[in-house]
């Protein structure tokens, strides 16, 4: 009988799982609350013509099974690069991971053989991309592209794979799936295409899905449908979900916790509703203020002044200092670490961190 | 799609008419008398010349002569040359050699060119990539007849005299069978092969950067499957076009290669016929080549829709 409360690696006393064991590991074998994925102090840089672009500068976050982490930040803040590092699909070169760990079920993905890594990719961790039209192969039918997952990972026959593809399409509620299985991506609407991407990510019933701005390219009405579908399937399969977005409005209903990124760093983490109520970082506050609100109709929309920094030359001290209205001398020289924040009485606020020297003033002031 | 094909075939008619007219006129404008050319250096007997002129309507005005030719053509009669051979016979004798040569060349350039291009693309910036880039540049800049004579000397003559290996016949030899075509076909293919290698390289590098290839990697597919199924499958679309267009060029371009290796194909025939002012043969051969061009073009366009489902012909 399998001990269902311990990680399977603990059976032989070894701290490490090999790839085969990792694939065999069942969801139930996880200690409840133990993170499925832990990114630890990840650094990624790109060699460009003008110098080294430091896209990710010490990102740490974690997701557990059944949990949704929203990663928020302006475009260029390193959200996608972090995701690509997790998936192992970074362009290397020019990209380079200079430091950090990415632990999946306690095992460092960055130290795995490429074969073991490939067994995780798509099968244990799957990804949904922003632009489904360009992310699907234009010359292969959607049925082929869905079925390919089963053929490549399970050695399923061509015919059986097609049946599985139809099943998947029905599962993501694509109408007339059987008739449309041989259609090509360009023959579907944007929303349907993104459903196909979701179906593809779901095909192996992965432990973790990374959705990189899955609704950004869609019409507003379709956005909500796709988001609901994703949330529903995540709950059904009890998967971990990393939802990358630059749109605070999208995450409120689906995320459990939020990590806010700025210039390749996490500047604030928080359970979702607390963040909306009381941000602990001036950047988050700016983001929240720039959401259009119905009760402020007619008023000028707030926008954070200035532009995100060049990754070739990130400001010393706090990277946000040129745009912040709280900037003091200290912010210009001293990099603020991501520290736990406390409530007004000095009690711990679980899950809340801020990388601002003046988090107290921001949170309580 | 059926209607599209019909339209294309109808469009081909004026093209063929125009081509025959142009070639007919050009040969007509060549200086020198075709009957005298038949006699070579000797002076031809004036009574014979007059008789033949009469028989082939050579003293009629140009347009009348062309009209006679066209009327014959529409009755399926390509006419005869000045020695009384039916042009159809001359062509059916010569064409198989050229078709064999051109198809062998096409296979060589496709296989070698695509493989070289894929290797270069996947090993971009490394030694093998530079080797492919430099060697193809050399092949492109050296005229075909130089490559032809050099390879003939090295592989045909030297291999025989120095090493006793008789694999490549120096001059075309029917008994050698398929082997006889290898060296000429390689020479004929060389320039296109170089272009295809470069085209494949560029195209594959471009495609491997596409989002859908990233998706394929993210799906956990094997590198081979990613490259072949998702990379090459898309990268080959422009190459198929090139290959299709090239079949016509290969057949037309066989004049030099057939000359070097003494292959009795249409290139050879064309060269002789121009020299002898054999108008009917020149027009017949060129029209047939135009037909090949038009046909391969149509096939390529149709193939395009098969390879890329985003393209539809109405
Ligand atoms: N392939 C690449 N080559 C060079 N630089 C890159 C590449 N991918 C990303 N970057 C750099 O990383 C930065 C962060 O990108 P990204 O993670 O995509 O931002 P976002 O938060 O909008 O997803 C970009 O601004 C860019 O400078
Ligand atoms: Mg992005």
mmCIF file of C-alpha atoms in Angstrom, chain A residues 87 89 118 121-122 129 134-139 144-145 148-149 152-153 158 184 186, chain B residues 211-212 214-215 217-223 225 229-230 233-234 237 307-310:
data_model
loop_
_atom_site.group_PDB
_atom_site.id
_atom_site.type_symbol
_atom_site.label_atom_id
_atom_site.label_comp_id
_atom_site.label_asym_id
_atom_site.label_seq_id
_atom_site.Cartn_x
_atom_site.Cartn_y
_atom_site.Cartn_z
ATOM 1 C CA UNK A 87 8.983 25.165 -19.270
ATOM 2 C CA UNK A 89 11.706 26.786 -23.748
ATOM 3 C CA UNK A 118 11.139 16.501 -21.925
ATOM 4 C CA UNK A 121 7.245 19.174 -20.442
ATOM 5 C CA UNK A 122 3.713 19.045 -21.739
ATOM 6 C CA UNK A 129 0.275 30.909 -24.883
ATOM 7 C CA UNK A 134 0.475 31.955 -34.102
ATOM 8 C CA UNK A 135 1.011 29.294 -31.451
ATOM 9 C CA UNK A 136 -0.825 26.610 -33.394
ATOM 10 C CA UNK A 137 0.812 25.143 -36.448
ATOM 11 C CA UNK A 138 -1.027 26.635 -39.460
ATOM 12 C CA UNK A 139 -0.579 23.630 -41.736
ATOM 13 C CA UNK A 144 -3.599 16.229 -35.456
ATOM 14 C CA UNK A 145 -2.080 18.764 -33.099
ATOM 15 C CA UNK A 148 -0.031 14.416 -31.285
ATOM 16 C CA UNK A 149 0.142 14.735 -27.514
ATOM 17 C CA UNK A 152 4.108 11.345 -28.634
ATOM 18 C CA UNK A 153 3.610 10.693 -24.929
ATOM 19 C CA UNK A 158 -3.285 7.634 -35.141
ATOM 20 C CA UNK A 184 -7.170 23.983 -39.447
ATOM 21 C CA UNK A 186 -7.339 29.578 -39.135
ATOM 22 C CA UNK B 211 5.569 30.516 -32.070
ATOM 23 C CA UNK B 212 4.144 27.179 -33.161
ATOM 24 C CA UNK B 214 7.914 26.854 -29.470
ATOM 25 C CA UNK B 215 4.532 25.254 -28.800
ATOM 26 C CA UNK B 217 8.758 22.063 -27.894
ATOM 27 C CA UNK B 218 6.474 22.916 -24.981
ATOM 28 C CA UNK B 219 4.362 19.867 -25.848
ATOM 29 C CA UNK B 220 7.354 17.724 -24.953
ATOM 30 C CA UNK B 221 7.864 16.384 -28.483
ATOM 31 C CA UNK B 222 11.208 14.872 -29.447
ATOM 32 C CA UNK B 223 13.643 17.213 -31.198
ATOM 33 C CA UNK B 225 9.607 15.456 -34.386
ATOM 34 C CA UNK B 229 6.843 17.721 -38.335
ATOM 35 C CA UNK B 230 6.628 21.334 -37.286
ATOM 36 C CA UNK B 233 6.868 20.762 -42.940
ATOM 37 C CA UNK B 234 6.436 24.542 -43.013
ATOM 38 C CA UNK B 237 6.604 25.203 -48.761
ATOM 39 C CA UNK B 307 0.798 22.141 -48.413
ATOM 40 C CA UNK B 308 -0.714 25.278 -46.951
ATOM 41 C CA UNK B 309 -4.378 24.872 -46.029
ATOM 42 C CA UNK B 310 -4.747 28.622 -45.649
#
